[in-house]
XYZ file of N, CA, C and O in Angstrom:
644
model
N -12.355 -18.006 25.232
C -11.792 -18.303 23.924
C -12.862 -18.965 23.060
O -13.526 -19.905 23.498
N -13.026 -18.477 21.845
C -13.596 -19.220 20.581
C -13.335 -20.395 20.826
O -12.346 -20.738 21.474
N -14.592 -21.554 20.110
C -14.475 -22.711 19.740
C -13.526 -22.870 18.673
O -13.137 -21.885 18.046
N -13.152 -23.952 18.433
C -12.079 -24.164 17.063
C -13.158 -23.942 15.915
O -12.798 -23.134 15.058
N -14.511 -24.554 15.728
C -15.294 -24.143 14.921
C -15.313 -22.765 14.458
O -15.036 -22.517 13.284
N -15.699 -21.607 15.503
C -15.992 -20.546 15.325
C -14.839 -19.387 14.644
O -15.017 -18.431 13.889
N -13.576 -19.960 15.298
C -12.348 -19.830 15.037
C -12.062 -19.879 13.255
O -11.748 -18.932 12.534
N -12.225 -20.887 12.984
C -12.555 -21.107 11.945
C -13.395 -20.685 10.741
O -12.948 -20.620 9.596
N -14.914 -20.345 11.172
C -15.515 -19.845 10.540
C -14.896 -17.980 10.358
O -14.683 -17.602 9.206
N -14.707 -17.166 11.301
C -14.181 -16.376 11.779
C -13.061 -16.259 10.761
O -13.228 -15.354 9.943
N -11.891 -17.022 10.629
C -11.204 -16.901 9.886
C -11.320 -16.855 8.487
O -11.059 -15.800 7.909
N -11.674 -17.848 7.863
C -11.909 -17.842 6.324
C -13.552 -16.190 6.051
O -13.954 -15.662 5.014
N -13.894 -16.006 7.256
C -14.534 -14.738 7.079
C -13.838 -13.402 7.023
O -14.196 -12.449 6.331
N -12.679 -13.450 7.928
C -11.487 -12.596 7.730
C -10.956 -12.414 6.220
O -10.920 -11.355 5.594
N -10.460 -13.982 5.675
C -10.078 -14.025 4.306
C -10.921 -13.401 3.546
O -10.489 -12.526 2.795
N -12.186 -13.687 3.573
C -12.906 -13.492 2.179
C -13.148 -11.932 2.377
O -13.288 -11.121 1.462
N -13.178 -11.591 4.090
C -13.015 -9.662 3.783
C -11.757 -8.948 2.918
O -11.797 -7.987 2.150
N -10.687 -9.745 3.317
C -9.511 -9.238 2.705
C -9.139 -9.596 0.946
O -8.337 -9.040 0.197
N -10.114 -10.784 0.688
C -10.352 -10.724 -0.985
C -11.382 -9.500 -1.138
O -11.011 -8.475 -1.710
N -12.039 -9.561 -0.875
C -13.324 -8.529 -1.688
C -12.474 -6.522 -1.106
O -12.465 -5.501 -1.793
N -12.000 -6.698 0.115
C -11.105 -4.977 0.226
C -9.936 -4.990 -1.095
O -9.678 -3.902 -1.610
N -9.144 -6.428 -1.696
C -7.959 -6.044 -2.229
C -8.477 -5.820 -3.504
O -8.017 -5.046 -4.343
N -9.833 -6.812 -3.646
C -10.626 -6.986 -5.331
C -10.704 -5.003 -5.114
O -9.797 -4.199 -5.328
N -11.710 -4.815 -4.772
C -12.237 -3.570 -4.563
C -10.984 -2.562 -4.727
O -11.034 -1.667 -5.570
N -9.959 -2.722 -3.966
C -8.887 -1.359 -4.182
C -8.540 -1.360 -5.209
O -8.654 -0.278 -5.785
N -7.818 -2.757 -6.169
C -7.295 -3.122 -7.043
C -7.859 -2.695 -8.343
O -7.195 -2.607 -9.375
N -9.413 -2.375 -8.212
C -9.831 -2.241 -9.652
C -9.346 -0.505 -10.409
O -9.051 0.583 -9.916
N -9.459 -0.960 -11.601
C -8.908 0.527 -12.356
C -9.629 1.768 -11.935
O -9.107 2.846 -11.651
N -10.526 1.556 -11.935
C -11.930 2.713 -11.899
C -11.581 3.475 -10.960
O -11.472 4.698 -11.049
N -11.300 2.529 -9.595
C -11.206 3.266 -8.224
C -9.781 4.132 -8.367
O -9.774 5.118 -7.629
N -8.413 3.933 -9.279
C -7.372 4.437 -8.929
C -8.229 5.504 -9.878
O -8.766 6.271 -9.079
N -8.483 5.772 -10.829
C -8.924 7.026 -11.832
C -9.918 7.832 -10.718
O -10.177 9.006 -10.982
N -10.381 7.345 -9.703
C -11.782 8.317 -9.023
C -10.465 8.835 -7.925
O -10.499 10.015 -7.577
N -9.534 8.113 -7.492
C -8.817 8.601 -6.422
C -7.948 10.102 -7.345
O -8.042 11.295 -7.058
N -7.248 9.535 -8.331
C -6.332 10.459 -9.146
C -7.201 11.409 -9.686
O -6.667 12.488 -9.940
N -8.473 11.300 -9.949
C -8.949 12.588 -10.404
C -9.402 13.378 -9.067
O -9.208 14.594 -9.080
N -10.036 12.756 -7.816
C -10.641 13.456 -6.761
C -9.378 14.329 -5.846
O -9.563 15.065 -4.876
N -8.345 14.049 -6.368
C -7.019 14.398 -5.859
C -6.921 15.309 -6.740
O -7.034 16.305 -6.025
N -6.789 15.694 -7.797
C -7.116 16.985 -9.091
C -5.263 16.878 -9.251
O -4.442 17.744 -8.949
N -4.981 15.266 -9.928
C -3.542 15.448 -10.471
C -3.598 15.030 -11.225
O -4.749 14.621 -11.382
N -2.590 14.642 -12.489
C -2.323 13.887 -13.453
C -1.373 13.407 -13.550
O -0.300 13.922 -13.863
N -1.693 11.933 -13.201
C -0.467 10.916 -13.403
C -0.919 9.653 -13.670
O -2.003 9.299 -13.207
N -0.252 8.910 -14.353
C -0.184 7.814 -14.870
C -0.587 6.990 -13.712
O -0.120 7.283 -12.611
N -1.811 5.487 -13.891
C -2.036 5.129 -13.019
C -0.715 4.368 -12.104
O -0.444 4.677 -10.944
N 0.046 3.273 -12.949
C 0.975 2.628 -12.656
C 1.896 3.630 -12.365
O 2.832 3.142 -11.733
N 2.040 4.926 -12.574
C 3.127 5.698 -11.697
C 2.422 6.067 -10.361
O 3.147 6.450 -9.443
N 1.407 6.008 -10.210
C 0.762 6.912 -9.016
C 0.954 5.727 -7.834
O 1.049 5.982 -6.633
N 0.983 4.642 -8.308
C 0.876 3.384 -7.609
C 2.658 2.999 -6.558
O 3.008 2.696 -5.418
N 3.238 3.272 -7.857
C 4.471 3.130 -7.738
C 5.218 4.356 -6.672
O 5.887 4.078 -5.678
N 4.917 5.718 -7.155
C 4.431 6.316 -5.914
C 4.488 6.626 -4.872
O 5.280 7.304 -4.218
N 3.339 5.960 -4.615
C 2.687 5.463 -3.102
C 3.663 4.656 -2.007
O 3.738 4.762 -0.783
N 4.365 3.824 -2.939
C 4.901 2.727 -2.866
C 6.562 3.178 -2.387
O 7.399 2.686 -1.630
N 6.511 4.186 -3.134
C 7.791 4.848 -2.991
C 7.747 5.806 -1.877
O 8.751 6.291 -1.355
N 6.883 5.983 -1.636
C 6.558 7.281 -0.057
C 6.646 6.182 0.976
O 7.342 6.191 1.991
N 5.964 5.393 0.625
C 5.439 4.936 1.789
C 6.854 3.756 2.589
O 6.887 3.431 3.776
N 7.754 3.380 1.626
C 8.667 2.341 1.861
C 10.073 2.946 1.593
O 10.942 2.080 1.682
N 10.567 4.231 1.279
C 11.197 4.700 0.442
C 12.215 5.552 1.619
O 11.781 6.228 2.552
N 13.325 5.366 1.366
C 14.045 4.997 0.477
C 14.559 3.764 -0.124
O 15.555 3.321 0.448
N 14.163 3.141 -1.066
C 13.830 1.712 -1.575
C 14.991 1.653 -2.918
O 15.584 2.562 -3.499
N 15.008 0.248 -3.093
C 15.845 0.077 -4.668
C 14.744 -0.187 -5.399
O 13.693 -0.521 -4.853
N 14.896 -0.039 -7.003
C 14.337 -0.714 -8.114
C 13.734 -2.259 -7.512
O 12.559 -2.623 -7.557
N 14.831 -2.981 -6.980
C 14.568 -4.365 -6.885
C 13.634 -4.698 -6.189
O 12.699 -5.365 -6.632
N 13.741 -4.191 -4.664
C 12.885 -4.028 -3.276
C 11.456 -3.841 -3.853
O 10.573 -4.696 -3.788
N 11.330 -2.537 -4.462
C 10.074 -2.225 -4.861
C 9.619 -2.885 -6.272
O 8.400 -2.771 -6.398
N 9.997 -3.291 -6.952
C 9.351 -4.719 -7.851
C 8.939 -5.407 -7.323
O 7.734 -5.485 -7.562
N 9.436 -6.385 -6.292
C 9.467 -7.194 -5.336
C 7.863 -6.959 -4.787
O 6.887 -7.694 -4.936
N 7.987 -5.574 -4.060
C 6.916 -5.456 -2.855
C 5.485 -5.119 -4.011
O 4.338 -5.234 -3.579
N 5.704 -4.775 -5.229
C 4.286 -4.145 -6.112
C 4.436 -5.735 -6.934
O 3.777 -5.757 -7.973
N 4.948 -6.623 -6.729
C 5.329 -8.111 -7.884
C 5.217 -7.560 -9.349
O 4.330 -8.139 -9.976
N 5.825 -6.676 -9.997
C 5.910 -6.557 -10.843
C 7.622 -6.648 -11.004
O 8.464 -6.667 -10.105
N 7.849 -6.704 -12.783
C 8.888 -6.891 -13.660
C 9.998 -5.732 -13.269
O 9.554 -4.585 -13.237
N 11.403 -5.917 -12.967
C 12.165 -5.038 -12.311
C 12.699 -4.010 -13.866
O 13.067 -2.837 -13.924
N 12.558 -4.908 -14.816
C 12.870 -3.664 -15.832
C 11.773 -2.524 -16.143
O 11.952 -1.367 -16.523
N 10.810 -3.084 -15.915
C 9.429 -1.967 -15.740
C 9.347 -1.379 -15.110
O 8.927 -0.263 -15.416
N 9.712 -1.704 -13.644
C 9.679 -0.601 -12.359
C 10.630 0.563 -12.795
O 10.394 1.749 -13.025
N 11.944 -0.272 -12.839
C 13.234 0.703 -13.483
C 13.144 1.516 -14.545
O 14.030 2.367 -14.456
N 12.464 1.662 -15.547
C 11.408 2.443 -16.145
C 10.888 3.435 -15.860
O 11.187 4.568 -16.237
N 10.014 3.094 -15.130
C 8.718 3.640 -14.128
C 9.312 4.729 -13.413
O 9.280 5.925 -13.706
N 10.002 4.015 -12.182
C 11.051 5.008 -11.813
C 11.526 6.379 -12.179
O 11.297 7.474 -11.664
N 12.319 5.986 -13.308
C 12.978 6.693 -14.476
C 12.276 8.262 -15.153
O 12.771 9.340 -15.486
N 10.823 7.665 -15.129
C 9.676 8.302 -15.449
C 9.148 9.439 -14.311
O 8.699 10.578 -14.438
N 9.417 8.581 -13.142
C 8.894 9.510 -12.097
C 9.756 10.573 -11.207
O 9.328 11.401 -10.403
N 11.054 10.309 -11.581
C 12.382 10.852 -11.497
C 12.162 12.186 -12.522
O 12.297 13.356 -12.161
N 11.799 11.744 -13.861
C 12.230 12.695 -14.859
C 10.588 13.991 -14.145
O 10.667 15.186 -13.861
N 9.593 13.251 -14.099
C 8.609 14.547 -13.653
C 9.120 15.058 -12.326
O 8.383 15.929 -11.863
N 10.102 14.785 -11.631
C 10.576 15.768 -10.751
C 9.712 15.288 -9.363
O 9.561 16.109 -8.458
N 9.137 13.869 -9.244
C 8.510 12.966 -7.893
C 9.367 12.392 -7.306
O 9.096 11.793 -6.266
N 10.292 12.415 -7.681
C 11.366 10.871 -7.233
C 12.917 11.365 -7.309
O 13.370 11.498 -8.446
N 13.612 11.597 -6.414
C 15.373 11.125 -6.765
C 15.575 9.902 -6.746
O 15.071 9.157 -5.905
N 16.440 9.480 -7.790
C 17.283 7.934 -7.835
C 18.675 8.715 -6.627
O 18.888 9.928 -6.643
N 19.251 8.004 -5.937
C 20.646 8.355 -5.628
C 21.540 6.649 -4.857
O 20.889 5.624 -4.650
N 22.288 6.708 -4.717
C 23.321 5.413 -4.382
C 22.820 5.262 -3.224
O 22.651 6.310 -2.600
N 22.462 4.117 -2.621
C 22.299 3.461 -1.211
C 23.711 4.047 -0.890
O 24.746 4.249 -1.525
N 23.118 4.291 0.838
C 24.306 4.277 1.513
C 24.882 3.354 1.628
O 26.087 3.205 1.424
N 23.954 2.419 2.046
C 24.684 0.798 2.471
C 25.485 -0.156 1.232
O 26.368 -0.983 1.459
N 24.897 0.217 -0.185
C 25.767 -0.120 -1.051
C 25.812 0.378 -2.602
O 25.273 -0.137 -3.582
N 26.669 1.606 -2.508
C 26.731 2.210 -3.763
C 26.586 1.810 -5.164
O 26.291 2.593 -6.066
N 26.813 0.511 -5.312
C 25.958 -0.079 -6.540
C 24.595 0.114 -6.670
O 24.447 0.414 -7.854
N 23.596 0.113 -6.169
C 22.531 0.106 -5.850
C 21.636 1.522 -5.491
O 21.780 2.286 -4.537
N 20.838 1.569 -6.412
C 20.190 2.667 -6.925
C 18.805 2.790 -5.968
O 17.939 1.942 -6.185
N 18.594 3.608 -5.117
C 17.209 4.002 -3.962
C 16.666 5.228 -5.222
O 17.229 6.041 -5.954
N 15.263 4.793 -4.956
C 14.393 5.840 -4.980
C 14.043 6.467 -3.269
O 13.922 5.916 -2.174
N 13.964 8.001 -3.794
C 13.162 8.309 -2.642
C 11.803 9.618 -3.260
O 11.703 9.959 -4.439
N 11.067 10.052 -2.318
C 9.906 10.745 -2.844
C 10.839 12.419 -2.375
O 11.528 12.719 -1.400
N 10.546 12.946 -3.229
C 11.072 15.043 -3.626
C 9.476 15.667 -2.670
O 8.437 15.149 -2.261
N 10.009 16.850 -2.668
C 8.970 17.399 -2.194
C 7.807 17.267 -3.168
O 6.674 16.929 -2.828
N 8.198 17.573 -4.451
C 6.937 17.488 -5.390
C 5.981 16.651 -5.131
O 4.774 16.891 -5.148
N 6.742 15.221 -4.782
C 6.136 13.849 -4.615
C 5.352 13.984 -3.992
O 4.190 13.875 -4.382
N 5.842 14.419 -2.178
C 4.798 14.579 -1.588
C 3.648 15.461 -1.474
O 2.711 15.251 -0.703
N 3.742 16.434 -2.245
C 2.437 17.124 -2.684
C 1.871 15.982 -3.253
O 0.759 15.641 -2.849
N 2.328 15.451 -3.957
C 1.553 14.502 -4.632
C 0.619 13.489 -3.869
O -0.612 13.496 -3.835
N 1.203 12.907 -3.468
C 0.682 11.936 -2.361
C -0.217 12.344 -1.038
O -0.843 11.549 -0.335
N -0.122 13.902 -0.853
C -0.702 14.299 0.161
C -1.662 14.616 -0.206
O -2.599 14.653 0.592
N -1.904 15.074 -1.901
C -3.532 14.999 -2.446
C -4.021 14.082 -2.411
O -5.177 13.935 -2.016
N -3.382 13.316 -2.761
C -3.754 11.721 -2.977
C -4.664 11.268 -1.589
O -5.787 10.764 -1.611
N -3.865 11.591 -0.413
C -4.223 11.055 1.084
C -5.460 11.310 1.700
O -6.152 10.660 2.483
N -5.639 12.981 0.885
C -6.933 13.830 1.642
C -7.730 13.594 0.561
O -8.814 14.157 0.714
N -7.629 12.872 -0.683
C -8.669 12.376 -1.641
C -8.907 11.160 -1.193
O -10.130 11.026 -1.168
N -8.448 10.323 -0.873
C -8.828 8.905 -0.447
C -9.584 9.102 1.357
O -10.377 8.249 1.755
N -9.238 10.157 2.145
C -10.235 10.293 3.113
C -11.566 11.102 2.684
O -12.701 10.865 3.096
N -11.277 11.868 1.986
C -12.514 12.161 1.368
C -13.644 11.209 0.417
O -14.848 11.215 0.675
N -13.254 10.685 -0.319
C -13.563 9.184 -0.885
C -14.373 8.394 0.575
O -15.562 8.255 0.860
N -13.391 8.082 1.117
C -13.695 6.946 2.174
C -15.186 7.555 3.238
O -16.062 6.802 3.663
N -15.126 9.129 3.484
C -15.886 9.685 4.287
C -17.271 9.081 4.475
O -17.656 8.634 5.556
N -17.831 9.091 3.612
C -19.800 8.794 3.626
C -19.530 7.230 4.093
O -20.277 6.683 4.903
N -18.108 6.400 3.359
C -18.330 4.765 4.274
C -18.307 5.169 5.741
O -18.919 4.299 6.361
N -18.021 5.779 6.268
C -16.988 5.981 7.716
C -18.029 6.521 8.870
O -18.266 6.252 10.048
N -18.399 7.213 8.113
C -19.261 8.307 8.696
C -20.781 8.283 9.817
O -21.334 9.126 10.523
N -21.066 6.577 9.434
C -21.714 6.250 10.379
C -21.071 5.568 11.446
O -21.812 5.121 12.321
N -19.569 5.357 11.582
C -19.157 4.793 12.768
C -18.295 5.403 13.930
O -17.574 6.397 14.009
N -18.646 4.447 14.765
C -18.732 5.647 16.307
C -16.595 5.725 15.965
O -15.796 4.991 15.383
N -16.494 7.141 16.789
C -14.805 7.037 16.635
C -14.130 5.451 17.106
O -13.403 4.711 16.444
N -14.623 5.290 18.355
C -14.356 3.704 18.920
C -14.255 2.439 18.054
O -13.528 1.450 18.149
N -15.555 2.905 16.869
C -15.471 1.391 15.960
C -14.236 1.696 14.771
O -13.703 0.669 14.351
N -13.854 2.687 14.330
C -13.185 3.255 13.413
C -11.861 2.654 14.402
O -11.460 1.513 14.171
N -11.143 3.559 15.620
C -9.827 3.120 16.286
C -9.573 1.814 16.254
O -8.480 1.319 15.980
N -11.049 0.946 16.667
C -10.544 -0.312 16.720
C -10.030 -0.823 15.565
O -8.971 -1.452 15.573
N -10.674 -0.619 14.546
C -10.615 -1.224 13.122
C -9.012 -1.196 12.960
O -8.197 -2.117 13.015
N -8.815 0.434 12.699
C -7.347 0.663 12.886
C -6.500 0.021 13.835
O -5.446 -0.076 13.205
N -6.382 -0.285 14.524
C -5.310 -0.886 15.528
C -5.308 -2.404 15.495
O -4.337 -3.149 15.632
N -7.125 -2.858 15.198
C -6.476 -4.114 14.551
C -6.113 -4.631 13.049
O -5.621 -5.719 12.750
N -6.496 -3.531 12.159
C -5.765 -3.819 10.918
C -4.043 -3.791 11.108
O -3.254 -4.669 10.760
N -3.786 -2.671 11.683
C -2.495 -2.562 11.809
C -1.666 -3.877 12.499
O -0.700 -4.435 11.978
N -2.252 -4.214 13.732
C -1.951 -5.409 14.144
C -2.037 -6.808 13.579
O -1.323 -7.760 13.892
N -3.193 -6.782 12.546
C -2.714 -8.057 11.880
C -1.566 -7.672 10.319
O -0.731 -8.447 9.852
N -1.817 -6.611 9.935
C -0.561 -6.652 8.971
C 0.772 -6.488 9.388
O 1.696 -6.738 8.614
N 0.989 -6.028 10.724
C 2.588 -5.925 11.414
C 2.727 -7.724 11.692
O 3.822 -8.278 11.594
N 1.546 -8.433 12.019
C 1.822 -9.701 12.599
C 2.005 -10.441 11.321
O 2.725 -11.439 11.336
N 1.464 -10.083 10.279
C 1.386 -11.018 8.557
C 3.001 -10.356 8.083
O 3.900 -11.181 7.927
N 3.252 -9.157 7.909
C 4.803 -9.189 7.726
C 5.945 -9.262 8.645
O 7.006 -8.785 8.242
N 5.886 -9.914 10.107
C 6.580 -10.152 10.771
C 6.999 -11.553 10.307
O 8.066 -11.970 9.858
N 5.681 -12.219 10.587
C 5.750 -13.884 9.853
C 6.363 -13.736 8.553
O 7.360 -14.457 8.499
N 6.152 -13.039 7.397
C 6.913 -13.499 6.234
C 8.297 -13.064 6.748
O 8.997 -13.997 6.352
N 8.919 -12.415 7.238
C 10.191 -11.539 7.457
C 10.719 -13.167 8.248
O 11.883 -13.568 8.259
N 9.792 -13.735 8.720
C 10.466 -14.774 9.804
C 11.083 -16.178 8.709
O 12.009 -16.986 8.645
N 10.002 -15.818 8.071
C 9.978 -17.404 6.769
C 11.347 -17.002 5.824
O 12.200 -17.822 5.486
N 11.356 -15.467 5.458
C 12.254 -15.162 4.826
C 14.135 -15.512 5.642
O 15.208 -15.823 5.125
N 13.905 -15.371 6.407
C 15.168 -15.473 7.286
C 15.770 -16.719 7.555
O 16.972 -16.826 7.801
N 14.802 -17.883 7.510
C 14.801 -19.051 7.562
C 14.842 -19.877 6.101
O 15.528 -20.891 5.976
N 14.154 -19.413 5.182
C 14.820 -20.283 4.135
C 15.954 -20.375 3.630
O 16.707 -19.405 3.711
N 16.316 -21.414 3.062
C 17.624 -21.739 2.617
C 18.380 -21.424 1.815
O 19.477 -21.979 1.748
């Protein structure tokens, strides 16, 4: 086992990878190189929303404000928008018919599946010098610390008052 020092250093080195990957995804430029290398046209904040909607979906308006922290009348909007280009059905939760789910149409996922093989294509020349082994690992422990980072909030959530 690590020293508590190293532990430490280790960690806030973790952090500052995960500022400079979210700085880096987050900027405009990169969603316009993904949406054009994908050869679609869509609005950035819809393409986002999306994603968001494939990937978590079948979701409400609320859920997905929530998970992108944006304004629920904007999403509901947004939505609205991505519904009308034929990406998205709105339809009633099963679990409670008040409550309006997005989910992704086939269209969508054309959409998103350009999107997927543009962002591995994108990513390729980073990747490309590492052995399959360093790549799996990466993967299994990214995955493992974001299943372990939203287990913990899911835990905090359950517990507050």
């Amino acid at each position: 086992m690590a020293s508590k020092h190293r532990r430490q250093v280790a960690l806030r080195r973790l952090h500052e990878s995960l500022v400079d990957l979210v700085a880096f995804t987050n900027l405009p430029r990169r969603d316009e190189e993904l949406i054009a290398e994908a050869g679609i046209e869509l609005d950035q904040a819809l393409f986002r929303l999306l994603v968001g909607i494939h990937r978590y979906g079948p979701i409400s308006v609320g859920e997905l404000a929530d998970r992108m922290d944006r304004d629920h009348t904007t999403v509901s909007r947004q939505v609205a928008k991505l519904a009308e280009l034929g990406l998205v059905e709105r339809r009633a939760s099963p679990a409670d018919k008040r409550v309006k789910e997005a989910m992704i149409t086939a269209a969508g996922l054309r959409v998103t599946d350009a999107l997927d093989a543009a962002r591995q294509r994108l990513s390729a020349p980073v990747l490309e010098q590492w052995s399959d082994r360093d790549l799996l690992e990466l993967e299994r422990l990214m995955r493992r610390f974001a299943d372990d980072l939203l287990s913990m909030s899911a835990v905090a959530k359950e517990t507050d008052p």
